Amino acid sequence: PPAASLEKPPLSDVASADLSLKAIAEAAASEAERRAIHRVLQVTKGNKSKAARLLGTNYKTLYLKIKQYGIDAGRFRDLRAS
């Protein structure tokens, strides 16, 4: 998908590509951001408005990050019905 080209490589892939501190830090930050978004979407059961508030960002930024990381927010809503 096109969003993958915007995404930084996971930290495990950096070692084979670029060992600069900048590249390693960017990969670690991206991974931490992805995990935080994932966790908050779990907590809010996929409610992106609530998730954005908890993350201290606006809805549009969260929406773009969800798209960038290829996260399916709908799957967290499906957990609500269970």
PDB file of N, CA and C in Angstrom:
ATOM      1  N   PRO A   1       0.822  -1.198   0.000  1.00  0.00           N
ATOM      2  CA  PRO A   1       0.000   0.000   0.000  1.00  0.00           C
ATOM      3  C   PRO A   1       0.861   1.255   0.000  1.00  0.00           C
ATOM      4  N   PRO A   2       0.359   2.354  -0.519  1.00  0.00           N
ATOM      5  CA  PRO A   2       1.140   3.583  -0.574  1.00  0.00           C
ATOM      6  C   PRO A   2       1.538   4.106   0.798  1.00  0.00           C
ATOM      7  N   ALA A   3       0.736   3.854   1.826  1.00  0.00           N
ATOM      8  CA  ALA A   3       1.058   4.352   3.157  1.00  0.00           C
ATOM      9  C   ALA A   3       2.358   3.756   3.673  1.00  0.00           C
ATOM     10  N   ALA A   4       2.690   2.559   3.241  1.00  0.00           N
ATOM     11  CA  ALA A   4       3.902   1.909   3.716  1.00  0.00           C
ATOM     12  C   ALA A   4       5.149   2.697   3.347  1.00  0.00           C
ATOM     13  N   SER A   5       5.118   3.410   2.230  1.00  0.00           N
ATOM     14  CA  SER A   5       6.291   4.173   1.826  1.00  0.00           C
ATOM     15  C   SER A   5       6.542   5.347   2.767  1.00  0.00           C
ATOM     16  N   LEU A   6       5.514   5.826   3.484  1.00  0.00           N
ATOM     17  CA  LEU A   6       5.673   6.914   4.432  1.00  0.00           C
ATOM     18  C   LEU A   6       6.202   6.423   5.773  1.00  0.00           C
ATOM     19  N   GLU A   7       6.017   5.166   6.032  1.00  0.00           N
ATOM     20  CA  GLU A   7       6.342   4.592   7.323  1.00  0.00           C
ATOM     21  C   GLU A   7       7.840   4.332   7.441  1.00  0.00           C
ATOM     22  N   LYS A   8       8.365   4.580   8.620  1.00  0.00           N
ATOM     23  CA  LYS A   8       9.764   4.270   8.905  1.00  0.00           C
ATOM     24  C   LYS A   8       9.892   2.758   9.105  1.00  0.00           C
ATOM     25  N   PRO A   9      11.033   2.172   8.770  1.00  0.00           N
ATOM     26  CA  PRO A   9      11.190   0.732   8.964  1.00  0.00           C
ATOM     27  C   PRO A   9      11.216   0.380  10.447  1.00  0.00           C
ATOM     28  N   PRO A  10      10.744  -0.814  10.811  1.00  0.00           N
ATOM     29  CA  PRO A  10      10.821  -1.238  12.205  1.00  0.00           C
ATOM     30  C   PRO A  10      12.270  -1.262  12.666  1.00  0.00           C
ATOM     31  N   LEU A  11      12.482  -1.114  13.959  1.00  0.00           N
ATOM     32  CA  LEU A  11      13.825  -1.067  14.515  1.00  0.00           C
ATOM     33  C   LEU A  11      14.653  -2.278  14.103  1.00  0.00           C
ATOM     34  N   SER A  12      14.034  -3.446  14.011  1.00  0.00           N
ATOM     35  CA  SER A  12      14.774  -4.656  13.644  1.00  0.00           C
ATOM     36  C   SER A  12      15.315  -4.582  12.218  1.00  0.00           C
ATOM     37  N   ASP A  13      14.659  -3.819  11.337  1.00  0.00           N
ATOM     38  CA  ASP A  13      15.120  -3.689   9.954  1.00  0.00           C
ATOM     39  C   ASP A  13      16.209  -2.634   9.786  1.00  0.00           C
ATOM     40  N   VAL A  14      16.341  -1.758  10.769  1.00  0.00           N
ATOM     41  CA  VAL A  14      17.299  -0.662  10.648  1.00  0.00           C
ATOM     42  C   VAL A  14      18.729  -1.185  10.616  1.00  0.00           C
ATOM     43  N   ALA A  15      19.015  -2.210  11.409  1.00  0.00           N
ATOM     44  CA  ALA A  15      20.386  -2.711  11.502  1.00  0.00           C
ATOM     45  C   ALA A  15      20.940  -3.096  10.139  1.00  0.00           C
ATOM     46  N   SER A  16      20.104  -3.652   9.287  1.00  0.00           N
ATOM     47  CA  SER A  16      20.578  -4.072   7.982  1.00  0.00           C
ATOM     48  C   SER A  16      20.618  -2.918   6.987  1.00  0.00           C
ATOM     49  N   ALA A  17      19.919  -1.829   7.281  1.00  0.00           N
ATOM     50  CA  ALA A  17      19.828  -0.733   6.317  1.00  0.00           C
ATOM     51  C   ALA A  17      20.706   0.451   6.691  1.00  0.00           C
ATOM     52  N   ASP A  18      20.571   0.976   7.887  1.00  0.00           N
ATOM     53  CA  ASP A  18      21.236   2.205   8.278  1.00  0.00           C
ATOM     54  C   ASP A  18      21.512   2.165   9.773  1.00  0.00           C
ATOM     55  N   LEU A  19      22.761   2.271  10.141  1.00  0.00           N
ATOM     56  CA  LEU A  19      23.131   2.199  11.550  1.00  0.00           C
ATOM     57  C   LEU A  19      23.305   3.574  12.184  1.00  0.00           C
ATOM     58  N   SER A  20      22.910   4.628  11.505  1.00  0.00           N
ATOM     59  CA  SER A  20      23.071   5.955  12.087  1.00  0.00           C
ATOM     60  C   SER A  20      22.136   6.113  13.284  1.00  0.00           C
ATOM     61  N   LEU A  21      22.567   6.907  14.237  1.00  0.00           N
ATOM     62  CA  LEU A  21      21.738   7.150  15.413  1.00  0.00           C
ATOM     63  C   LEU A  21      20.399   7.772  15.018  1.00  0.00           C
ATOM     64  N   LYS A  22      20.424   8.631  14.026  1.00  0.00           N
ATOM     65  CA  LYS A  22      19.192   9.271  13.578  1.00  0.00           C
ATOM     66  C   LYS A  22      18.200   8.233  13.052  1.00  0.00           C
ATOM     67  N   ALA A  23      18.673   7.310  12.221  1.00  0.00           N
ATOM     68  CA  ALA A  23      17.791   6.291  11.655  1.00  0.00           C
ATOM     69  C   ALA A  23      17.240   5.371  12.735  1.00  0.00           C
ATOM     70  N   ILE A  24      18.077   5.013  13.672  1.00  0.00           N
ATOM     71  CA  ILE A  24      17.644   4.131  14.761  1.00  0.00           C
ATOM     72  C   ILE A  24      16.617   4.847  15.637  1.00  0.00           C
ATOM     73  N   ALA A  25      16.867   6.116  15.943  1.00  0.00           N
ATOM     74  CA  ALA A  25      15.939   6.891  16.772  1.00  0.00           C
ATOM     75  C   ALA A  25      14.598   7.079  16.063  1.00  0.00           C
ATOM     76  N   GLU A  26      14.629   7.366  14.762  1.00  0.00           N
ATOM     77  CA  GLU A  26      13.382   7.543  14.011  1.00  0.00           C
ATOM     78  C   GLU A  26      12.571   6.255  13.975  1.00  0.00           C
ATOM     79  N   ALA A  27      13.256   5.136  13.785  1.00  0.00           N
ATOM     80  CA  ALA A  27      12.552   3.848  13.752  1.00  0.00           C
ATOM     81  C   ALA A  27      11.951   3.532  15.119  1.00  0.00           C
ATOM     82  N   ALA A  28      12.686   3.802  16.180  1.00  0.00           N
ATOM     83  CA  ALA A  28      12.180   3.539  17.530  1.00  0.00           C
ATOM     84  C   ALA A  28      10.990   4.441  17.844  1.00  0.00           C
ATOM     85  N   ALA A  29      11.064   5.703  17.447  1.00  0.00           N
ATOM     86  CA  ALA A  29       9.961   6.639  17.689  1.00  0.00           C
ATOM     87  C   ALA A  29       8.717   6.219  16.914  1.00  0.00           C
ATOM     88  N   SER A  30       8.889   5.805  15.678  1.00  0.00           N
ATOM     89  CA  SER A  30       7.751   5.361  14.869  1.00  0.00           C
ATOM     90  C   SER A  30       7.093   4.133  15.476  1.00  0.00           C
ATOM     91  N   GLU A  31       7.908   3.210  15.924  1.00  0.00           N
ATOM     92  CA  GLU A  31       7.372   1.991  16.525  1.00  0.00           C
ATOM     93  C   GLU A  31       6.627   2.305  17.826  1.00  0.00           C
ATOM     94  N   ALA A  32       7.187   3.195  18.640  1.00  0.00           N
ATOM     95  CA  ALA A  32       6.530   3.591  19.892  1.00  0.00           C
ATOM     96  C   ALA A  32       5.204   4.291  19.597  1.00  0.00           C
ATOM     97  N   GLU A  33       5.184   5.139  18.587  1.00  0.00           N
ATOM     98  CA  GLU A  33       3.969   5.844  18.198  1.00  0.00           C
ATOM     99  C   GLU A  33       2.902   4.851  17.717  1.00  0.00           C
ATOM    100  N   ARG A  34       3.306   3.913  16.883  1.00  0.00           N
ATOM    101  CA  ARG A  34       2.376   2.903  16.378  1.00  0.00           C
ATOM    102  C   ARG A  34       1.775   2.101  17.527  1.00  0.00           C
ATOM    103  N   ARG A  35       2.616   1.688  18.457  1.00  0.00           N
ATOM    104  CA  ARG A  35       2.134   0.901  19.605  1.00  0.00           C
ATOM    105  C   ARG A  35       1.195   1.711  20.491  1.00  0.00           C
ATOM    106  N   ALA A  36       1.517   2.994  20.692  1.00  0.00           N
ATOM    107  CA  ALA A  36       0.661   3.850  21.522  1.00  0.00           C
ATOM    108  C   ALA A  36      -0.714   4.003  20.884  1.00  0.00           C
ATOM    109  N   ILE A  37      -0.747   4.239  19.587  1.00  0.00           N
ATOM    110  CA  ILE A  37      -2.021   4.376  18.882  1.00  0.00           C
ATOM    111  C   ILE A  37      -2.817   3.080  18.985  1.00  0.00           C
ATOM    112  N   HIS A  38      -2.155   1.970  18.777  1.00  0.00           N
ATOM    113  CA  HIS A  38      -2.808   0.657  18.857  1.00  0.00           C
ATOM    114  C   HIS A  38      -3.416   0.443  20.243  1.00  0.00           C
ATOM    115  N   ARG A  39      -2.643   0.737  21.275  1.00  0.00           N
ATOM    116  CA  ARG A  39      -3.106   0.524  22.647  1.00  0.00           C
ATOM    117  C   ARG A  39      -4.297   1.431  22.983  1.00  0.00           C
ATOM    118  N   VAL A  40      -4.217   2.697  22.592  1.00  0.00           N
ATOM    119  CA  VAL A  40      -5.306   3.629  22.894  1.00  0.00           C
ATOM    120  C   VAL A  40      -6.566   3.262  22.116  1.00  0.00           C
ATOM    121  N   LEU A  41      -6.414   2.772  20.902  1.00  0.00           N
ATOM    122  CA  LEU A  41      -7.595   2.314  20.159  1.00  0.00           C
ATOM    123  C   LEU A  41      -8.224   1.098  20.835  1.00  0.00           C
ATOM    124  N   GLN A  42      -7.402   0.256  21.449  1.00  0.00           N
ATOM    125  CA  GLN A  42      -7.958  -0.868  22.215  1.00  0.00           C
ATOM    126  C   GLN A  42      -8.776  -0.343  23.398  1.00  0.00           C
ATOM    127  N   VAL A  43      -8.191   0.591  24.130  1.00  0.00           N
ATOM    128  CA  VAL A  43      -8.833   1.145  25.326  1.00  0.00           C
ATOM    129  C   VAL A  43     -10.147   1.842  24.975  1.00  0.00           C
ATOM    130  N   THR A  44     -10.149   2.562  23.863  1.00  0.00           N
ATOM    131  CA  THR A  44     -11.344   3.319  23.464  1.00  0.00           C
ATOM    132  C   THR A  44     -12.282   2.511  22.567  1.00  0.00           C
ATOM    133  N   LYS A  45     -11.950   1.247  22.371  1.00  0.00           N
ATOM    134  CA  LYS A  45     -12.745   0.348  21.531  1.00  0.00           C
ATOM    135  C   LYS A  45     -12.966   0.927  20.131  1.00  0.00           C
ATOM    136  N   GLY A  46     -11.891   1.512  19.603  1.00  0.00           N
ATOM    137  CA  GLY A  46     -11.922   2.014  18.238  1.00  0.00           C
ATOM    138  C   GLY A  46     -12.469   3.419  18.072  1.00  0.00           C
ATOM    139  N   ASN A  47     -12.807   4.081  19.163  1.00  0.00           N
ATOM    140  CA  ASN A  47     -13.343   5.445  19.082  1.00  0.00           C
ATOM    141  C   ASN A  47     -12.173   6.408  18.840  1.00  0.00           C
ATOM    142  N   LYS A  48     -12.059   6.876  17.588  1.00  0.00           N
ATOM    143  CA  LYS A  48     -10.912   7.706  17.211  1.00  0.00           C
ATOM    144  C   LYS A  48     -10.957   9.079  17.864  1.00  0.00           C
ATOM    145  N   SER A  49     -12.117   9.629  18.102  1.00  0.00           N
ATOM    146  CA  SER A  49     -12.207  10.937  18.774  1.00  0.00           C
ATOM    147  C   SER A  49     -11.669  10.846  20.198  1.00  0.00           C
ATOM    148  N   LYS A  50     -12.106   9.817  20.927  1.00  0.00           N
ATOM    149  CA  LYS A  50     -11.599   9.616  22.289  1.00  0.00           C
ATOM    150  C   LYS A  50     -10.112   9.309  22.275  1.00  0.00           C
ATOM    151  N   ALA A  51      -9.687   8.507  21.317  1.00  0.00           N
ATOM    152  CA  ALA A  51      -8.273   8.147  21.214  1.00  0.00           C
ATOM    153  C   ALA A  51      -7.411   9.388  20.972  1.00  0.00           C
ATOM    154  N   ALA A  52      -7.869  10.264  20.099  1.00  0.00           N
ATOM    155  CA  ALA A  52      -7.117  11.491  19.816  1.00  0.00           C
ATOM    156  C   ALA A  52      -6.993  12.335  21.078  1.00  0.00           C
ATOM    157  N   ARG A  53      -8.076  12.454  21.835  1.00  0.00           N
ATOM    158  CA  ARG A  53      -8.022  13.229  23.090  1.00  0.00           C
ATOM    159  C   ARG A  53      -7.034  12.616  24.070  1.00  0.00           C
ATOM    160  N   LEU A  54      -7.082  11.296  24.228  1.00  0.00           N
ATOM    161  CA  LEU A  54      -6.160  10.629  25.150  1.00  0.00           C
ATOM    162  C   LEU A  54      -4.700  10.781  24.723  1.00  0.00           C
ATOM    163  N   LEU A  55      -4.477  10.803  23.425  1.00  0.00           N
ATOM    164  CA  LEU A  55      -3.114  10.938  22.907  1.00  0.00           C
ATOM    165  C   LEU A  55      -2.649  12.397  22.843  1.00  0.00           C
ATOM    166  N   GLY A  56      -3.565  13.313  23.113  1.00  0.00           N
ATOM    167  CA  GLY A  56      -3.208  14.727  23.093  1.00  0.00           C
ATOM    168  C   GLY A  56      -2.955  15.269  21.698  1.00  0.00           C
ATOM    169  N   THR A  57      -3.696  14.754  20.738  1.00  0.00           N
ATOM    170  CA  THR A  57      -3.565  15.216  19.360  1.00  0.00           C
ATOM    171  C   THR A  57      -4.954  15.475  18.796  1.00  0.00           C
ATOM    172  N   ASN A  58      -5.011  15.966  17.580  1.00  0.00           N
ATOM    173  CA  ASN A  58      -6.325  16.186  16.991  1.00  0.00           C
ATOM    174  C   ASN A  58      -6.735  14.977  16.143  1.00  0.00           C
ATOM    175  N   TYR A  59      -8.009  14.944  15.816  1.00  0.00           N
ATOM    176  CA  TYR A  59      -8.573  13.808  15.093  1.00  0.00           C
ATOM    177  C   TYR A  59      -7.890  13.593  13.749  1.00  0.00           C
ATOM    178  N   LYS A  60      -7.664  14.673  13.022  1.00  0.00           N
ATOM    179  CA  LYS A  60      -7.071  14.545  11.685  1.00  0.00           C
ATOM    180  C   LYS A  60      -5.673  13.939  11.758  1.00  0.00           C
ATOM    181  N   THR A  61      -4.869  14.393  12.711  1.00  0.00           N
ATOM    182  CA  THR A  61      -3.518  13.845  12.864  1.00  0.00           C
ATOM    183  C   THR A  61      -3.588  12.359  13.185  1.00  0.00           C
ATOM    184  N   LEU A  62      -4.476  11.989  14.105  1.00  0.00           N
ATOM    185  CA  LEU A  62      -4.624  10.576  14.445  1.00  0.00           C
ATOM    186  C   LEU A  62      -5.072   9.779  13.233  1.00  0.00           C
ATOM    187  N   TYR A  63      -6.037  10.303  12.498  1.00  0.00           N
ATOM    188  CA  TYR A  63      -6.527   9.619  11.295  1.00  0.00           C
ATOM    189  C   TYR A  63      -5.379   9.369  10.316  1.00  0.00           C
ATOM    190  N   LEU A  64      -4.554  10.381  10.094  1.00  0.00           N
ATOM    191  CA  LEU A  64      -3.427  10.231   9.160  1.00  0.00           C
ATOM    192  C   LEU A  64      -2.400   9.217   9.673  1.00  0.00           C
ATOM    193  N   LYS A  65      -2.166   9.213  10.986  1.00  0.00           N
ATOM    194  CA  LYS A  65      -1.222   8.245  11.570  1.00  0.00           C
ATOM    195  C   LYS A  65      -1.774   6.822  11.463  1.00  0.00           C
ATOM    196  N   ILE A  66      -3.073   6.660  11.690  1.00  0.00           N
ATOM    197  CA  ILE A  66      -3.693   5.341  11.557  1.00  0.00           C
ATOM    198  C   ILE A  66      -3.518   4.841  10.126  1.00  0.00           C
ATOM    199  N   LYS A  67      -3.731   5.719   9.184  1.00  0.00           N
ATOM    200  CA  LYS A  67      -3.560   5.367   7.772  1.00  0.00           C
ATOM    201  C   LYS A  67      -2.092   5.053   7.464  1.00  0.00           C
ATOM    202  N   GLN A  68      -1.190   5.901   7.976  1.00  0.00           N
ATOM    203  CA  GLN A  68       0.247   5.715   7.747  1.00  0.00           C
ATOM    204  C   GLN A  68       0.727   4.354   8.239  1.00  0.00           C
ATOM    205  N   TYR A  69       0.270   3.957   9.419  1.00  0.00           N
ATOM    206  CA  TYR A  69       0.712   2.694  10.010  1.00  0.00           C
ATOM    207  C   TYR A  69      -0.134   1.502   9.587  1.00  0.00           C
ATOM    208  N   GLY A  70      -1.155   1.732   8.784  1.00  0.00           N
ATOM    209  CA  GLY A  70      -1.982   0.641   8.293  1.00  0.00           C
ATOM    210  C   GLY A  70      -2.794  -0.035   9.384  1.00  0.00           C
ATOM    211  N   ILE A  71      -3.205   0.724  10.372  1.00  0.00           N
ATOM    212  CA  ILE A  71      -3.994   0.184  11.489  1.00  0.00           C
ATOM    213  C   ILE A  71      -5.471   0.182  11.097  1.00  0.00           C
ATOM    214  N   ASP A  72      -6.142  -0.919  11.352  1.00  0.00           N
ATOM    215  CA  ASP A  72      -7.574  -1.042  11.064  1.00  0.00           C
ATOM    216  C   ASP A  72      -8.352  -0.738  12.343  1.00  0.00           C
ATOM    217  N   ALA A  73      -8.795   0.506  12.495  1.00  0.00           N
ATOM    218  CA  ALA A  73      -9.530   0.909  13.701  1.00  0.00           C
ATOM    219  C   ALA A  73     -10.839   0.140  13.835  1.00  0.00           C
ATOM    220  N   GLY A  74     -11.415  -0.293  12.729  1.00  0.00           N
ATOM    221  CA  GLY A  74     -12.670  -1.030  12.763  1.00  0.00           C
ATOM    222  C   GLY A  74     -12.573  -2.324  13.543  1.00  0.00           C
ATOM    223  N   ARG A  75     -11.420  -2.924  13.549  1.00  0.00           N
ATOM    224  CA  ARG A  75     -11.280  -4.189  14.274  1.00  0.00           C
ATOM    225  C   ARG A  75     -11.400  -3.987  15.770  1.00  0.00           C
ATOM    226  N   PHE A  76     -11.096  -2.800  16.268  1.00  0.00           N
ATOM    227  CA  PHE A  76     -11.247  -2.515  17.696  1.00  0.00           C
ATOM    228  C   PHE A  76     -12.715  -2.293  18.032  1.00  0.00           C
ATOM    229  N   ARG A  77     -13.481  -1.740  17.080  1.00  0.00           N
ATOM    230  CA  ARG A  77     -14.925  -1.573  17.288  1.00  0.00           C
ATOM    231  C   ARG A  77     -15.581  -2.937  17.378  1.00  0.00           C
ATOM    232  N   ASP A  78     -15.102  -3.888  16.568  1.00  0.00           N
ATOM    233  CA  ASP A  78     -15.665  -5.231  16.573  1.00  0.00           C
ATOM    234  C   ASP A  78     -15.511  -5.899  17.929  1.00  0.00           C
ATOM    235  N   LEU A  79     -14.496  -5.512  18.689  1.00  0.00           N
ATOM    236  CA  LEU A  79     -14.290  -6.088  20.030  1.00  0.00           C
ATOM    237  C   LEU A  79     -15.381  -5.654  20.983  1.00  0.00           C
ATOM    238  N   ARG A  80     -16.012  -4.507  20.712  1.00  0.00           N
ATOM    239  CA  ARG A  80     -17.089  -3.985  21.543  1.00  0.00           C
ATOM    240  C   ARG A  80     -18.280  -4.937  21.573  1.00  0.00           C
ATOM    241  N   ALA A  81     -18.572  -5.533  20.430  1.00  0.00           N
ATOM    242  CA  ALA A  81     -19.733  -6.404  20.323  1.00  0.00           C
ATOM    243  C   ALA A  81     -19.540  -7.733  21.043  1.00  0.00           C
ATOM    244  N   SER A  82     -18.302  -8.104  21.289  1.00  0.00           N
ATOM    245  CA  SER A  82     -18.017  -9.390  21.937  1.00  0.00           C
ATOM    246  C   SER A  82     -18.390  -9.392  23.396  1.00  0.00           C
TER     247      SER A  82
END
